PDB file of C-alpha atoms in Angstrom:
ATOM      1  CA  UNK A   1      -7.773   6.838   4.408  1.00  0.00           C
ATOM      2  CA  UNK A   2      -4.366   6.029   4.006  1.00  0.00           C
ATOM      3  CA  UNK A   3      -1.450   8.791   4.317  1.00  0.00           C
ATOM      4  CA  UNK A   4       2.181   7.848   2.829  1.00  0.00           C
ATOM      5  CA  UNK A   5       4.734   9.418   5.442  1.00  0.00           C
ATOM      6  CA  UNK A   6       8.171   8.181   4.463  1.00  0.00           C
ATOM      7  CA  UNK A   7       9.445   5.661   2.253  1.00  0.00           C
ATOM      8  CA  UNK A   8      13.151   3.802   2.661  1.00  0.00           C
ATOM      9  CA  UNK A   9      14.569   1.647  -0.269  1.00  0.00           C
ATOM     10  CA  UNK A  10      17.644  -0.674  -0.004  1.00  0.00           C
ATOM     11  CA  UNK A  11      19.088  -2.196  -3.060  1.00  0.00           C
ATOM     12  CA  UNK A  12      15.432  -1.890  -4.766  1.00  0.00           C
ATOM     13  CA  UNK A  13      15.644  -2.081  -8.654  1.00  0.00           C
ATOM     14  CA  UNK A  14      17.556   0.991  -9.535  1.00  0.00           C
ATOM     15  CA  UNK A  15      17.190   2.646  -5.695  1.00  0.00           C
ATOM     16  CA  UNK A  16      20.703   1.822  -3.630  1.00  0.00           C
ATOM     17  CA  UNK A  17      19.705   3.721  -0.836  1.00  0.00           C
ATOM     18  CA  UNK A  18      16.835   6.401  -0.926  1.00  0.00           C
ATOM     19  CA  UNK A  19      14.290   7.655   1.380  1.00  0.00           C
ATOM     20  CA  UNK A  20      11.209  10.170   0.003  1.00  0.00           C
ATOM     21  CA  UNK A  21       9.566  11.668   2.576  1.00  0.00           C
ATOM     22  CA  UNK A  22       5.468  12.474   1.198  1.00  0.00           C
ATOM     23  CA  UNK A  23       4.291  15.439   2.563  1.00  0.00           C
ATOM     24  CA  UNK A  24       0.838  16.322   3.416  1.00  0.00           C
ATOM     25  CA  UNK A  25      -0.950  17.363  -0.047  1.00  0.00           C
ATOM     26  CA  UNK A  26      -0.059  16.140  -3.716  1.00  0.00           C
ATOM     27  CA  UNK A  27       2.856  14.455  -4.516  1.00  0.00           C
ATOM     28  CA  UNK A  28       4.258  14.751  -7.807  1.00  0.00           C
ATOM     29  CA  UNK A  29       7.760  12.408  -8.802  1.00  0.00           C
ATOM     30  CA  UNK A  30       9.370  14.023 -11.943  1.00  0.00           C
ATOM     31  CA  UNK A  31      12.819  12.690 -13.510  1.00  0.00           C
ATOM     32  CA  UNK A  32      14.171  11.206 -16.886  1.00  0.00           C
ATOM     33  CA  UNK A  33      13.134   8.002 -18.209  1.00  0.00           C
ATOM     34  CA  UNK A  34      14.736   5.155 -15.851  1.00  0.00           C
ATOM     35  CA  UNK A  35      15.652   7.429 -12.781  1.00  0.00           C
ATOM     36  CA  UNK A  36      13.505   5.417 -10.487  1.00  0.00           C
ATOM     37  CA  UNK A  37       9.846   7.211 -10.843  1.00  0.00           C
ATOM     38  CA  UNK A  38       7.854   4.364 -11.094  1.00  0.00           C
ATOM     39  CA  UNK A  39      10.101   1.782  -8.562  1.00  0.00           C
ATOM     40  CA  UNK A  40       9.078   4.534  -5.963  1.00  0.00           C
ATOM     41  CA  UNK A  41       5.423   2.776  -6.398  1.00  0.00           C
ATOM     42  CA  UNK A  42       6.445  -0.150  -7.046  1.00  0.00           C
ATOM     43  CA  UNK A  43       8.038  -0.529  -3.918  1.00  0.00           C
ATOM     44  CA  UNK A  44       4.571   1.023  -1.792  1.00  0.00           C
ATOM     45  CA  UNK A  45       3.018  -1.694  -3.333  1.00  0.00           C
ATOM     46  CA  UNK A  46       5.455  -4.334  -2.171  1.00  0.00           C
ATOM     47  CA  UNK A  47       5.543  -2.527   1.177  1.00  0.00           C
ATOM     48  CA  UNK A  48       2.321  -3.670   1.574  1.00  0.00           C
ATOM     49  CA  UNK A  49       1.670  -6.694   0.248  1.00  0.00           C
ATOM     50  CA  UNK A  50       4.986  -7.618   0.441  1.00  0.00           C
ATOM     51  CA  UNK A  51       7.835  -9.520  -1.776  1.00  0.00           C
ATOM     52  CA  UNK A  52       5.337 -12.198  -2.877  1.00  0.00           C
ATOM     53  CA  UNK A  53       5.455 -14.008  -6.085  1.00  0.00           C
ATOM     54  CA  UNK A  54       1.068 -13.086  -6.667  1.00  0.00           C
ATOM     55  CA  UNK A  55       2.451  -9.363  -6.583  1.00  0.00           C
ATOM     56  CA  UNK A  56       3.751  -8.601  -9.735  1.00  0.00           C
ATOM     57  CA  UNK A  57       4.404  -5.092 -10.856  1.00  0.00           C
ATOM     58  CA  UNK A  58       6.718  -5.421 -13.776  1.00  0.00           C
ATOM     59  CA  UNK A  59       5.844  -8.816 -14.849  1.00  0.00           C
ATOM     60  CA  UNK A  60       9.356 -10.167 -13.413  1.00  0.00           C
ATOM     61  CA  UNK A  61      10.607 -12.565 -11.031  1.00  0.00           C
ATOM     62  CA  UNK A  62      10.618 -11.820  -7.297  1.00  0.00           C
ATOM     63  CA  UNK A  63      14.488 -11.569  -7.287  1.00  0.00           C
ATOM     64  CA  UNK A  64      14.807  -8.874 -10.305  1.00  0.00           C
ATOM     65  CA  UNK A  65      13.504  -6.369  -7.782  1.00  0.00           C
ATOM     66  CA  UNK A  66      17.077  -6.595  -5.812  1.00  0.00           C
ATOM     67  CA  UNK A  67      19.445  -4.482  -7.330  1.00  0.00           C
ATOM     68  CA  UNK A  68      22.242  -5.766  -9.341  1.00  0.00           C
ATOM     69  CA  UNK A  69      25.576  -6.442  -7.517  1.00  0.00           C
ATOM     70  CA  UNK A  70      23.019  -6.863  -4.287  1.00  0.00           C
ATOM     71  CA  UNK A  71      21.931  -9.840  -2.408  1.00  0.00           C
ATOM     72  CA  UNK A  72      18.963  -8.390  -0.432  1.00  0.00           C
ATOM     73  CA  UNK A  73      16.607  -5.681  -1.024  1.00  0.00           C
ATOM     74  CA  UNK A  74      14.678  -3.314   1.700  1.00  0.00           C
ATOM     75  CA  UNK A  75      11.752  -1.928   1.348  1.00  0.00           C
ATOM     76  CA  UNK A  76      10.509   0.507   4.514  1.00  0.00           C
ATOM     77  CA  UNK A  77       7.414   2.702   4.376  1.00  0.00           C
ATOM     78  CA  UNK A  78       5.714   4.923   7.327  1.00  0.00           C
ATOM     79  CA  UNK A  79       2.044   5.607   6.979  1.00  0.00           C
ATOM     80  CA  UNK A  80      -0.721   6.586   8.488  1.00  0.00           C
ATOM     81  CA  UNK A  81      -4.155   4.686   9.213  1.00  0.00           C
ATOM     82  CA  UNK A  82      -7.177   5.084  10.922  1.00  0.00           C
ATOM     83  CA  UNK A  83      -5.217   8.236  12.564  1.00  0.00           C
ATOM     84  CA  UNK A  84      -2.333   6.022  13.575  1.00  0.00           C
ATOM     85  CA  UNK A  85       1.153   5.795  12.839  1.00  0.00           C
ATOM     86  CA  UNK A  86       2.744   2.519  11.442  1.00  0.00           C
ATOM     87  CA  UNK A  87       6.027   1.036  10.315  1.00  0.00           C
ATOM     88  CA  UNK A  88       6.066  -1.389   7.694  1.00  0.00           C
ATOM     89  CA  UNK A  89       9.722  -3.108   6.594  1.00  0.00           C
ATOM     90  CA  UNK A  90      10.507  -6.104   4.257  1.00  0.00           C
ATOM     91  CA  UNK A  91      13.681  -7.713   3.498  1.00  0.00           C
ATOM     92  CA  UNK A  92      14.173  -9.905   0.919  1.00  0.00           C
ATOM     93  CA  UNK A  93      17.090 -11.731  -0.133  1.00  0.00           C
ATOM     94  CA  UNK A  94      18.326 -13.571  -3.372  1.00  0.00           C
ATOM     95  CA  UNK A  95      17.040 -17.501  -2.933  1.00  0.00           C
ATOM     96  CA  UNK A  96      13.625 -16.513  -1.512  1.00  0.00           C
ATOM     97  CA  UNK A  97      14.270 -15.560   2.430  1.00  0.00           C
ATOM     98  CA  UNK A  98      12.169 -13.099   3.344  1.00  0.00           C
ATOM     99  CA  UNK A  99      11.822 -11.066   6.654  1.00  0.00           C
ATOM    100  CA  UNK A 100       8.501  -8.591   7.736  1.00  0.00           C
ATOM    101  CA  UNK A 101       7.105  -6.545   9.976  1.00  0.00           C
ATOM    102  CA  UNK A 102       4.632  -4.491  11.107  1.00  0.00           C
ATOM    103  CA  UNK A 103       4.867  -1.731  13.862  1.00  0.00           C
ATOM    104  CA  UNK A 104       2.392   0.724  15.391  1.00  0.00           C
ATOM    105  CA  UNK A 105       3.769   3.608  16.680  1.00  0.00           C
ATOM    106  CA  UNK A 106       1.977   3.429  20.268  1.00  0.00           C
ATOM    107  CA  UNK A 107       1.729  -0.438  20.691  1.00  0.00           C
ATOM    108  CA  UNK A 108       5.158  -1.704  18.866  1.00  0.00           C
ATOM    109  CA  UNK A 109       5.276  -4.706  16.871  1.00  0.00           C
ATOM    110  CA  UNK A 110       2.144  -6.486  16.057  1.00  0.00           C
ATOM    111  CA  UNK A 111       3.272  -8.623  13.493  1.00  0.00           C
ATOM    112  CA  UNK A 112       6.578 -10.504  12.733  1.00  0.00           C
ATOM    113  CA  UNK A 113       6.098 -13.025   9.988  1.00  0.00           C
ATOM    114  CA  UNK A 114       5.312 -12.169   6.045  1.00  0.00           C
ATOM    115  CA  UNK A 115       1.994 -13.914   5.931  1.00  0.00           C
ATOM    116  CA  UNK A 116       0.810 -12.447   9.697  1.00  0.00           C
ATOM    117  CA  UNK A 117       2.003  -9.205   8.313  1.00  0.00           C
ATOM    118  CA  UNK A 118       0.112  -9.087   4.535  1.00  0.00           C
ATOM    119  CA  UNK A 119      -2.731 -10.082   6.608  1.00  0.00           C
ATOM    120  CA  UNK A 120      -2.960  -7.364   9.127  1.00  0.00           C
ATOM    121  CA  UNK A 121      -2.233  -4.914   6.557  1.00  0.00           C
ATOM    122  CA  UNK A 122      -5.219  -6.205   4.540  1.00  0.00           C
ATOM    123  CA  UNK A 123      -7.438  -5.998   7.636  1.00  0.00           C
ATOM    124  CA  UNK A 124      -6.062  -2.666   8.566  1.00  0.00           C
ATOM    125  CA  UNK A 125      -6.528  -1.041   5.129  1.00  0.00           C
ATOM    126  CA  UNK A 126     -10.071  -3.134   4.955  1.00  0.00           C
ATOM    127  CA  UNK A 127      -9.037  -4.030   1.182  1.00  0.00           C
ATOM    128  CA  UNK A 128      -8.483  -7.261  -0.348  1.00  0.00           C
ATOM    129  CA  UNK A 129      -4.977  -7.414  -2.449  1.00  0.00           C
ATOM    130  CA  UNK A 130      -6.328  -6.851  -6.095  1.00  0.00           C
ATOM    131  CA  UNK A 131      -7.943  -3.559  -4.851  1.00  0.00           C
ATOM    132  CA  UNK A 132      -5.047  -2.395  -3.207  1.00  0.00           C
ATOM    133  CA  UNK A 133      -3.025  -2.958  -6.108  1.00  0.00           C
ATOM    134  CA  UNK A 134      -5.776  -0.638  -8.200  1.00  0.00           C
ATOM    135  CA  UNK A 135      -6.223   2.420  -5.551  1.00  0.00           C
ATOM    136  CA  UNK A 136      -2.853   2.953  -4.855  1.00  0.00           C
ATOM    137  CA  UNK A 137      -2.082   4.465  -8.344  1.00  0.00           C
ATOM    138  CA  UNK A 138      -2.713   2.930 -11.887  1.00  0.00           C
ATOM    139  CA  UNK A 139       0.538   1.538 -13.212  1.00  0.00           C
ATOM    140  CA  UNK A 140       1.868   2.360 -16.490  1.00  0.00           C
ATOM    141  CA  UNK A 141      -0.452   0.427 -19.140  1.00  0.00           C
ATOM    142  CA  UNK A 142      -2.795  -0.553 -16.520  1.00  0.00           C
ATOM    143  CA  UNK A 143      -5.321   2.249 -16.994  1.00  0.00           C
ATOM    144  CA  UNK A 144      -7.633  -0.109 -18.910  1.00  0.00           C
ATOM    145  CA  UNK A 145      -8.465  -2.128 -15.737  1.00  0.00           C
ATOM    146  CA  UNK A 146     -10.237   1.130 -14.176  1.00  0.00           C
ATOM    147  CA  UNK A 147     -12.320   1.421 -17.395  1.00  0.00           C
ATOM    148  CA  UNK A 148     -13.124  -2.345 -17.342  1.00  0.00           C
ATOM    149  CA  UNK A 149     -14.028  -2.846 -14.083  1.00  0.00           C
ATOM    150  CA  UNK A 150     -18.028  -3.089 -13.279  1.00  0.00           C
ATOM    151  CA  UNK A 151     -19.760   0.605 -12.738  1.00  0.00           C
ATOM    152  CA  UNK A 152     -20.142  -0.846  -8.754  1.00  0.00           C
ATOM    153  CA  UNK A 153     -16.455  -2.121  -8.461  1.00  0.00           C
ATOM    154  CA  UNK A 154     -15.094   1.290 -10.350  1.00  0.00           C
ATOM    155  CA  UNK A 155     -17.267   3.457  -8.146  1.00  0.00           C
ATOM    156  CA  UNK A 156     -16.257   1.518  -4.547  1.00  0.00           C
ATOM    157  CA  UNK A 157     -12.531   1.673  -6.077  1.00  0.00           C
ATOM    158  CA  UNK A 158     -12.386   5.567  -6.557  1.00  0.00           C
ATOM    159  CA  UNK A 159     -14.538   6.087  -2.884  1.00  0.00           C
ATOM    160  CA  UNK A 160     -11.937   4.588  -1.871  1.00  0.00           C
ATOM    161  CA  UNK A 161      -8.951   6.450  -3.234  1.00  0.00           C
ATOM    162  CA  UNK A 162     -10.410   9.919  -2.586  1.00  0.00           C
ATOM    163  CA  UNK A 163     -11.999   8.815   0.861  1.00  0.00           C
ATOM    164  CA  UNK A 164     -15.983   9.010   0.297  1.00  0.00           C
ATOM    165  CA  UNK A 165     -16.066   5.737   0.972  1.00  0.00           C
ATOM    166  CA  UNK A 166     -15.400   7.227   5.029  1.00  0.00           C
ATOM    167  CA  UNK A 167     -18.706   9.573   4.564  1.00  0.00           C
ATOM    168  CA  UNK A 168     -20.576   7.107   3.391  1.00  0.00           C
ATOM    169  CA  UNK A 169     -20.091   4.414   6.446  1.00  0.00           C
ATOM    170  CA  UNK A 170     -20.896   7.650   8.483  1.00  0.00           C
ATOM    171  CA  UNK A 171     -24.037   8.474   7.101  1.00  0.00           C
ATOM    172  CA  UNK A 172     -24.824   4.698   7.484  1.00  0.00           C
ATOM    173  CA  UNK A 173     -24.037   4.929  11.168  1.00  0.00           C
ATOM    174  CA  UNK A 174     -25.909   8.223  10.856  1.00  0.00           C
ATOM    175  CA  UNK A 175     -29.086   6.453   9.348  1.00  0.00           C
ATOM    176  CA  UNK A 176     -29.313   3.909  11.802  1.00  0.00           C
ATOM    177  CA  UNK A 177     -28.925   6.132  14.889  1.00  0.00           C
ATOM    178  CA  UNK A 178     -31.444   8.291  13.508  1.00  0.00           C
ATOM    179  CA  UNK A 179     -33.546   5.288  12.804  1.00  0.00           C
ATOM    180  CA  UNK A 180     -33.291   4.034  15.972  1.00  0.00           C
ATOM    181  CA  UNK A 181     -34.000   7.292  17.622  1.00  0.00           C
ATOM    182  CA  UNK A 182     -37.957   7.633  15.621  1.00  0.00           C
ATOM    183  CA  UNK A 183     -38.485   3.795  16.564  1.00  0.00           C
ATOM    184  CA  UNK A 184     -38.114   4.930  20.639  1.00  0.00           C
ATOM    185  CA  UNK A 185     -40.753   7.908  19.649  1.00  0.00           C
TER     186      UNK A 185
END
């Protein structure tokens, strides 16, 4: 399961500078219309698949997500994984330049590039980029896609989000100990 610690924007869409800090529990983002609500998930999305042109969230170019008047954009975001502590930070600037990495908290940096970096995240997360994009929340006039996804896909997509998906590689493990265990009998 994945736990959202801290996130730090820099010059992302309408965010100059802000940092939200996600507390254990339920996390609810209220404001007016254009104040930012949804560029808050916009930008844990790009925090972990990073400023790539395959991860669209508003339908615009790469470069729209840096602020007006800015030439770079930074997106930060400290989570949690597999009871560990990372640090994940992109930079983009205006032209296409683009720096990443990834940090544990115990090991340091364990990746440095944007492609070593999407990948590790991937592997880390054990999702492919088109789930990850559905369980981290359902963007505004995307709700359809949970409804039209196959009964298998929509069921391993919400194990996922609410963590059964953890209990249910346990009781595999569980199964096959316990198999293993009558077979020596």
């Amino acid at each position: 399961m994945i736990v959202l610690k801290r996130l730090k924007l820099r010059n992302f869409l309408s965010h100059g500078n802000s940092e939200i800090d996600f507390p254990l529990g339920v996390t609810v983002i209220v404001g007016p219309n254009g104040a930012g609500k949804t560029a808050i998930m916009d930008a844990v999305i790009h925090a972990f698949l990073g400023f790539e042109k395959d991860v669209k969230t508003r339908g615009e170019s790469v470069d729209d997500l840096i602020r007006r008047g800015a030439n770079e954009a930074e997106v930060s975001l400290t989570f949690e994984a597999n009871n560990r502590e990372y640090l994940v930070q992109w930079i983009r600037t205006k032209g296409g330049r683009v720096e990443a990495s990834l940090r544990r908290s115990d090991l340091g940096y364990i990746a440095r590039s944007a492609k070593q970096v999407r990948q590790e995240i991937l592997k880390l997360l054990e999702l492919d980029s088109k789930t990850l994009l559905n369980s981290i929340f359902i963007r505004q006039g995307e709700i359809t896609n949970l409804v039209e996804v196959t009964p298998a896909d929509r069921k391993k997509l919400i194990g996922r989000m609410i963590g059964i998906d953890a209990f249910e590689k346990a009781w595999e493990n569980m199964r096959e100990i316990i198999n293993h265990v009558e077979g020596l009998k």
